[in-house]
PDB file of N, CA and C in Angstrom:
ATOM      1  N   MET B   1      83.523  15.903 142.718  1.00 70.00           N
ATOM      2  CA  MET B   1      84.795  16.662 142.194  1.00 70.00           C
ATOM      3  C   MET B   1      85.228  17.638 142.607  1.00 70.00           C
ATOM      4  N   ASP B   2      86.468  17.574 141.894  1.00 90.00           N
ATOM      5  CA  ASP B   2      87.708  18.562 142.566  1.00 90.00           C
ATOM      6  C   ASP B   2      87.449  19.448 141.165  1.00 90.00           C
ATOM      7  N   TYR B   3      88.161  20.984 141.660  1.00 95.00           N
ATOM      8  CA  TYR B   3      87.853  21.993 140.937  1.00 95.00           C
ATOM      9  C   TYR B   3      89.017  22.727 141.486  1.00 95.00           C
ATOM     10  N   ASP B   4      88.997  24.013 140.608  1.00 97.00           N
ATOM     11  CA  ASP B   4      89.692  24.735 141.216  1.00 97.00           C
ATOM     12  C   ASP B   4      88.792  26.366 141.592  1.00 97.00           C
ATOM     13  N   THR B   5      88.068  26.581 140.434  1.00 97.00           N
ATOM     14  CA  THR B   5      86.873  27.494 140.791  1.00 97.00           C
ATOM     15  C   THR B   5      85.707  27.260 140.379  1.00 97.00           C
ATOM     16  N   GLU B   6      84.792  28.172 140.757  1.00 97.00           N
ATOM     17  CA  GLU B   6      83.160  27.871 140.292  1.00 97.00           C
ATOM     18  C   GLU B   6      82.861  29.307 140.106  1.00 97.00           C
ATOM     19  N   ILE B   7      82.186  28.753 139.178  1.00 97.00           N
ATOM     20  CA  ILE B   7      80.832  30.164 138.801  1.00 97.00           C
ATOM     21  C   ILE B   7      79.841  29.925 138.495  1.00 97.00           C
ATOM     22  N   ASP B   8      78.705  30.646 138.757  1.00 97.00           N
ATOM     23  CA  ASP B   8      77.184  29.755 139.190  1.00 97.00           C
ATOM     24  C   ASP B   8      76.462  31.142 138.039  1.00 97.00           C
ATOM     25  N   LEU B   9      76.319  30.153 137.544  1.00 95.00           N
ATOM     26  CA  LEU B   9      75.306  31.369 136.260  1.00 95.00           C
ATOM     27  C   LEU B   9      74.062  30.893 136.049  1.00 95.00           C
ATOM     28  N   SER B  10      73.482  30.355 136.814  1.00 95.00           N
ATOM     29  CA  SER B  10      71.405  30.016 137.016  1.00 95.00           C
ATOM     30  C   SER B  10      71.642  31.527 136.623  1.00 95.00           C
ATOM     31  N   GLY B  11      69.939  30.786 135.782  1.00 94.00           N
ATOM     32  CA  GLY B  11      68.756  32.183 135.527  1.00 94.00           C
ATOM     33  C   GLY B  11      69.839  33.006 134.582  1.00 94.00           C
ATOM     34  N   LEU B  12      70.744  33.196 134.196  1.00 94.00           N
ATOM     35  CA  LEU B  12      71.259  33.964 133.028  1.00 94.00           C
ATOM     36  C   LEU B  12      71.305  32.993 131.681  1.00 94.00           C
ATOM     37  N   THR B  13      71.286  34.194 130.499  1.00 90.00           N
ATOM     38  CA  THR B  13      70.864  33.248 129.350  1.00 90.00           C
ATOM     39  C   THR B  13      72.119  34.371 128.525  1.00 90.00           C
ATOM     40  N   CYS B  14      72.104  33.406 127.346  1.00 86.00           N
ATOM     41  CA  CYS B  14      73.043  33.729 126.435  1.00 86.00           C
ATOM     42  C   CYS B  14      73.202  35.160 126.017  1.00 86.00           C
ATOM     43  N   PRO B  15      73.982  35.753 125.869  1.00 91.00           N
ATOM     44  CA  PRO B  15      75.641  35.554 125.577  1.00 91.00           C
ATOM     45  C   PRO B  15      76.284  35.311 126.747  1.00 91.00           C
ATOM     46  N   VAL B  16      75.845  35.872 128.566  1.00 94.00           N
ATOM     47  CA  VAL B  16      75.979  36.133 129.132  1.00 94.00           C
ATOM     48  C   VAL B  16      76.672  34.642 129.700  1.00 94.00           C
ATOM     49  N   PRO B  17      76.547  33.461 129.734  1.00 93.00           N
ATOM     50  CA  PRO B  17      77.425  32.800 130.325  1.00 93.00           C
ATOM     51  C   PRO B  17      78.770  32.191 130.011  1.00 93.00           C
ATOM     52  N   ILE B  18      78.780  32.570 128.205  1.00 92.00           N
ATOM     53  CA  ILE B  18      79.741  32.706 127.549  1.00 92.00           C
ATOM     54  C   ILE B  18      80.759  33.267 128.419  1.00 92.00           C
ATOM     55  N   LEU B  19      80.431  34.751 127.954  1.00 94.00           N
ATOM     56  CA  LEU B  19      81.387  35.392 128.395  1.00 94.00           C
ATOM     57  C   LEU B  19      82.117  35.658 129.649  1.00 94.00           C
ATOM     58  N   LYS B  20      80.912  35.304 130.764  1.00 95.00           N
ATOM     59  CA  LYS B  20      81.337  34.848 131.815  1.00 95.00           C
ATOM     60  C   LYS B  20      82.527  33.864 132.486  1.00 95.00           C
ATOM     61  N   THR B  21      82.242  32.609 131.038  1.00 93.00           N
ATOM     62  CA  THR B  21      83.072  31.777 131.390  1.00 93.00           C
ATOM     63  C   THR B  21      84.454  31.620 130.850  1.00 93.00           C
ATOM     64  N   LYS B  22      83.966  32.626 129.697  1.00 92.00           N
ATOM     65  CA  LYS B  22      85.618  32.904 129.149  1.00 92.00           C
ATOM     66  C   LYS B  22      86.540  34.259 130.048  1.00 92.00           C
ATOM     67  N   ALA B  23      85.649  34.880 130.689  1.00 95.00           N
ATOM     68  CA  ALA B  23      86.700  36.074 131.621  1.00 95.00           C
ATOM     69  C   ALA B  23      87.310  34.687 133.022  1.00 95.00           C
ATOM     70  N   ALA B  24      86.361  33.449 133.312  1.00 95.00           N
ATOM     71  CA  ALA B  24      87.102  33.091 134.573  1.00 95.00           C
ATOM     72  C   ALA B  24      87.697  32.322 133.697  1.00 95.00           C
ATOM     73  N   LEU B  25      87.836  31.809 132.792  1.00 91.00           N
ATOM     74  CA  LEU B  25      89.335  30.780 132.419  1.00 91.00           C
ATOM     75  C   LEU B  25      90.688  31.448 132.348  1.00 91.00           C
ATOM     76  N   ALA B  26      90.312  32.950 131.478  1.00 92.00           N
ATOM     77  CA  ALA B  26      91.474  34.239 131.414  1.00 92.00           C
ATOM     78  C   ALA B  26      91.776  34.183 132.491  1.00 92.00           C
ATOM     79  N   ALA B  27      91.790  34.051 134.209  1.00 95.00           N
ATOM     80  CA  ALA B  27      92.285  34.292 134.788  1.00 95.00           C
ATOM     81  C   ALA B  27      92.505  32.760 135.261  1.00 95.00           C
ATOM     82  N   MET B  28      92.369  31.969 134.707  1.00 94.00           N
ATOM     83  CA  MET B  28      93.119  30.070 135.579  1.00 94.00           C
ATOM     84  C   MET B  28      94.394  29.835 134.160  1.00 94.00           C
ATOM     85  N   ARG B  29      95.078  29.081 134.976  1.00 94.00           N
ATOM     86  CA  ARG B  29      95.989  28.485 134.384  1.00 94.00           C
ATOM     87  C   ARG B  29      95.726  27.074 133.856  1.00 94.00           C
ATOM     88  N   SER B  30      96.625  26.896 132.813  1.00 92.00           N
ATOM     89  CA  SER B  30      96.694  25.558 132.097  1.00 92.00           C
ATOM     90  C   SER B  30      96.308  24.362 133.111  1.00 92.00           C
ATOM     91  N   GLY B  31      95.158  23.894 132.546  1.00 92.00           N
ATOM     92  CA  GLY B  31      95.293  21.960 133.434  1.00 92.00           C
ATOM     93  C   GLY B  31      93.936  22.579 134.533  1.00 92.00           C
ATOM     94  N   GLU B  32      94.175  23.748 135.143  1.00 95.00           N
ATOM     95  CA  GLU B  32      92.695  23.771 135.893  1.00 95.00           C
ATOM     96  C   GLU B  32      91.469  23.556 135.642  1.00 95.00           C
ATOM     97  N   VAL B  33      90.625  23.324 136.646  1.00 95.00           N
ATOM     98  CA  VAL B  33      89.143  22.899 136.195  1.00 95.00           C
ATOM     99  C   VAL B  33      88.430  24.021 136.882  1.00 95.00           C
ATOM    100  N   LEU B  34      87.673  24.542 135.562  1.00 95.00           N
ATOM    101  CA  LEU B  34      86.219  25.194 136.346  1.00 95.00           C
ATOM    102  C   LEU B  34      85.180  24.633 136.390  1.00 95.00           C
ATOM    103  N   LYS B  35      84.816  24.746 137.426  1.00 96.00           N
ATOM    104  CA  LYS B  35      82.582  24.501 137.805  1.00 96.00           C
ATOM    105  C   LYS B  35      82.021  25.438 137.274  1.00 96.00           C
ATOM    106  N   ILE B  36      81.230  25.146 136.284  1.00 96.00           N
ATOM    107  CA  ILE B  36      80.397  26.361 135.477  1.00 96.00           C
ATOM    108  C   ILE B  36      79.109  25.156 136.221  1.00 96.00           C
ATOM    109  N   ILE B  37      77.907  25.975 136.657  1.00 96.00           N
ATOM    110  CA  ILE B  37      76.495  25.706 137.006  1.00 96.00           C
ATOM    111  C   ILE B  37      75.747  27.238 135.951  1.00 96.00           C
ATOM    112  N   VAL B  38      74.942  26.009 135.396  1.00 95.00           N
ATOM    113  CA  VAL B  38      73.889  26.817 134.641  1.00 95.00           C
ATOM    114  C   VAL B  38      72.774  26.244 134.275  1.00 95.00           C
ATOM    115  N   THR B  39      71.716  26.879 133.922  1.00 94.00           N
ATOM    116  CA  THR B  39      69.584  26.477 134.192  1.00 94.00           C
ATOM    117  C   THR B  39      70.067  26.623 132.761  1.00 94.00           C
ATOM    118  N   ASN B  40      70.462  27.701 131.864  1.00 89.00           N
ATOM    119  CA  ASN B  40      69.972  27.552 130.304  1.00 89.00           C
ATOM    120  C   ASN B  40      71.039  26.285 129.142  1.00 89.00           C
ATOM    121  N   SER B  41      69.900  25.656 128.850  1.00 85.00           N
ATOM    122  CA  SER B  41      70.430  24.736 128.168  1.00 85.00           C
ATOM    123  C   SER B  41      70.580  25.199 126.738  1.00 85.00           C
ATOM    124  N   ASP B  42      70.937  26.296 126.480  1.00 89.00           N
ATOM    125  CA  ASP B  42      71.468  26.889 125.370  1.00 89.00           C
ATOM    126  C   ASP B  42      73.338  27.322 125.780  1.00 89.00           C
ATOM    127  N   SER B  43      72.888  27.633 126.864  1.00 89.00           N
ATOM    128  CA  SER B  43      73.445  28.213 127.907  1.00 89.00           C
ATOM    129  C   SER B  43      75.384  26.254 127.526  1.00 89.00           C
ATOM    130  N   VAL B  44      74.770  25.296 127.773  1.00 88.00           N
ATOM    131  CA  VAL B  44      75.407  24.013 127.673  1.00 88.00           C
ATOM    132  C   VAL B  44      75.611  23.754 125.950  1.00 88.00           C
ATOM    133  N   ARG B  45      75.406  24.307 125.408  1.00 90.00           N
ATOM    134  CA  ARG B  45      75.618  23.947 124.100  1.00 90.00           C
ATOM    135  C   ARG B  45      76.198  25.131 123.838  1.00 90.00           C
ATOM    136  N   GLU B  46      76.283  26.277 124.136  1.00 91.00           N
ATOM    137  CA  GLU B  46      77.306  27.395 123.682  1.00 91.00           C
ATOM    138  C   GLU B  46      79.146  26.867 124.262  1.00 91.00           C
ATOM    139  N   ILE B  47      78.758  26.446 125.683  1.00 89.00           N
ATOM    140  CA  ILE B  47      80.078  26.265 126.571  1.00 89.00           C
ATOM    141  C   ILE B  47      80.913  24.873 125.693  1.00 89.00           C
ATOM    142  N   ARG B  48      79.123  24.058 125.125  1.00 89.00           N
ATOM    143  CA  ARG B  48      80.381  23.022 124.463  1.00 89.00           C
ATOM    144  C   ARG B  48      81.375  23.180 123.054  1.00 89.00           C
ATOM    145  N   ILE B  49      80.739  23.906 122.479  1.00 91.00           N
ATOM    146  CA  ILE B  49      81.695  24.469 121.566  1.00 91.00           C
ATOM    147  C   ILE B  49      82.468  25.108 121.815  1.00 91.00           C
ATOM    148  N   TYR B  50      82.258  26.503 122.785  1.00 88.00           N
ATOM    149  CA  TYR B  50      83.598  27.125 122.644  1.00 88.00           C
ATOM    150  C   TYR B  50      84.781  26.132 123.629  1.00 88.00           C
ATOM    151  N   ALA B  51      84.661  24.683 124.183  1.00 86.00           N
ATOM    152  CA  ALA B  51      85.338  23.914 124.248  1.00 86.00           C
ATOM    153  C   ALA B  51      86.081  23.380 123.442  1.00 86.00           C
ATOM    154  N   LYS B  52      86.002  23.386 122.739  1.00 87.00           N
ATOM    155  CA  LYS B  52      86.408  22.287 121.516  1.00 87.00           C
ATOM    156  C   LYS B  52      86.979  24.040 120.600  1.00 87.00           C
ATOM    157  N   GLN B  53      86.237  25.133 120.421  1.00 90.00           N
ATOM    158  CA  GLN B  53      87.257  25.688 119.596  1.00 90.00           C
ATOM    159  C   GLN B  53      88.733  26.409 120.584  1.00 90.00           C
ATOM    160  N   THR B  54      88.738  26.049 121.646  1.00 85.00           N
ATOM    161  CA  THR B  54      89.462  26.436 122.385  1.00 85.00           C
ATOM    162  C   THR B  54      90.645  25.200 123.019  1.00 85.00           C
ATOM    163  N   GLY B  55      90.991  24.138 122.609  1.00 84.00           N
ATOM    164  CA  GLY B  55      91.294  23.132 122.895  1.00 84.00           C
ATOM    165  C   GLY B  55      90.968  22.399 124.081  1.00 84.00           C
ATOM    166  N   SER B  56      89.910  22.894 125.081  1.00 85.00           N
ATOM    167  CA  SER B  56      89.859  22.475 126.481  1.00 85.00           C
ATOM    168  C   SER B  56      88.931  21.364 126.155  1.00 85.00           C
ATOM    169  N   THR B  57      89.073  20.861 127.687  1.00 87.00           N
ATOM    170  CA  THR B  57      88.314  19.635 127.684  1.00 87.00           C
ATOM    171  C   THR B  57      87.135  20.122 128.498  1.00 87.00           C
ATOM    172  N   LEU B  58      85.704  19.734 128.000  1.00 87.00           N
ATOM    173  CA  LEU B  58      84.210  19.802 128.811  1.00 87.00           C
ATOM    174  C   LEU B  58      84.536  18.163 129.271  1.00 87.00           C
ATOM    175  N   ARG B  59      84.641  18.009 130.468  1.00 86.00           N
ATOM    176  CA  ARG B  59      85.322  16.743 131.437  1.00 86.00           C
ATOM    177  C   ARG B  59      84.316  16.188 131.461  1.00 86.00           C
ATOM    178  N   GLU B  60      83.145  16.550 131.938  1.00 85.00           N
ATOM    179  CA  GLU B  60      81.667  16.185 132.833  1.00 85.00           C
ATOM    180  C   GLU B  60      80.683  17.390 132.502  1.00 85.00           C
ATOM    181  N   VAL B  61      79.385  16.697 132.536  1.00 89.00           N
ATOM    182  CA  VAL B  61      78.372  17.553 132.005  1.00 89.00           C
ATOM    183  C   VAL B  61      77.085  16.862 133.174  1.00 89.00           C
ATOM    184  N   LEU B  62      76.402  17.374 134.612  1.00 90.00           N
ATOM    185  CA  LEU B  62      75.671  16.824 135.099  1.00 90.00           C
ATOM    186  C   LEU B  62      74.444  17.539 135.484  1.00 90.00           C
ATOM    187  N   ASP B  63      73.333  16.378 134.916  1.00 89.00           N
ATOM    188  CA  ASP B  63      71.739  17.476 134.862  1.00 89.00           C
ATOM    189  C   ASP B  63      71.510  17.237 136.230  1.00 89.00           C
ATOM    190  N   GLU B  64      71.080  17.995 137.280  1.00 86.00           N
ATOM    191  CA  GLU B  64      71.389  18.408 139.040  1.00 86.00           C
ATOM    192  C   GLU B  64      69.942  19.240 139.198  1.00 86.00           C
ATOM    193  N   GLY B  65      68.573  18.422 138.823  1.00 85.00           N
ATOM    194  CA  GLY B  65      67.004  19.223 138.677  1.00 85.00           C
ATOM    195  C   GLY B  65      67.257  20.805 138.404  1.00 85.00           C
ATOM    196  N   GLY B  66      67.396  20.265 137.129  1.00 85.00           N
ATOM    197  CA  GLY B  66      67.025  21.808 136.123  1.00 85.00           C
ATOM    198  C   GLY B  66      68.561  22.667 136.264  1.00 85.00           C
ATOM    199  N   ALA B  67      69.067  22.365 137.188  1.00 93.00           N
ATOM    200  CA  ALA B  67      70.873  22.884 136.980  1.00 93.00           C
ATOM    201  C   ALA B  67      72.112  21.662 136.210  1.00 93.00           C
ATOM    202  N   ASN B  68      72.875  22.387 135.460  1.00 94.00           N
ATOM    203  CA  ASN B  68      73.381  21.546 134.654  1.00 94.00           C
ATOM    204  C   ASN B  68      74.511  22.225 135.957  1.00 94.00           C
ATOM    205  N   ILE B  69      75.534  21.184 135.689  1.00 95.00           N
ATOM    206  CA  ILE B  69      77.129  20.984 136.340  1.00 95.00           C
ATOM    207  C   ILE B  69      77.798  20.710 135.229  1.00 95.00           C
ATOM    208  N   MET B  70      78.609  21.602 135.515  1.00 94.00           N
ATOM    209  CA  MET B  70      79.840  21.136 134.335  1.00 94.00           C
ATOM    210  C   MET B  70      81.524  21.290 134.614  1.00 94.00           C
ATOM    211  N   LEU B  71      82.004  20.750 134.273  1.00 94.00           N
ATOM    212  CA  LEU B  71      83.769  20.446 134.338  1.00 94.00           C
ATOM    213  C   LEU B  71      84.149  20.873 133.290  1.00 94.00           C
ATOM    214  N   PHE B  72      85.100  21.721 133.378  1.00 88.00           N
ATOM    215  CA  PHE B  72      85.433  22.449 132.334  1.00 88.00           C
ATOM    216  C   PHE B  72      87.307  22.552 132.224  1.00 88.00           C
ATOM    217  N   LYS B  73      88.090  22.112 131.987  1.00 91.00           N
ATOM    218  CA  LYS B  73      89.741  22.085 132.213  1.00 91.00           C
ATOM    219  C   LYS B  73      89.917  22.696 131.147  1.00 91.00           C
ATOM    220  N   LYS B  74      90.634  24.062 131.656  1.00 90.00           N
ATOM    221  CA  LYS B  74      91.271  24.511 130.654  1.00 90.00           C
ATOM    222  C   LYS B  74      92.297  24.096 129.755  1.00 90.00           C
ATOM    223  N   GLY B  75      92.981  24.143 128.467  1.00 82.00           N
ATOM    224  CA  GLY B  75      94.102  23.977 127.622  1.00 82.00           C
ATOM    225  C   GLY B  75      95.342  24.496 127.775  1.00 82.00           C
TER     226      GLY B  75
END
């Protein structure tokens, strides 16, 4: 998995993961990839919705033993 920035949001509940995701993406350039680690299933759903709303791409979601690894390409 190639990525430019990683944020670990394990243990956090909404709305914190989406707010931290927005902040991380704001600091990145178009085309860069953000690796997000979340443990809350609601966060996965919210980040998917956010990707669609912003024209970015959620490239991959992996379930790794209770943690979801998401690769988010900034549009």
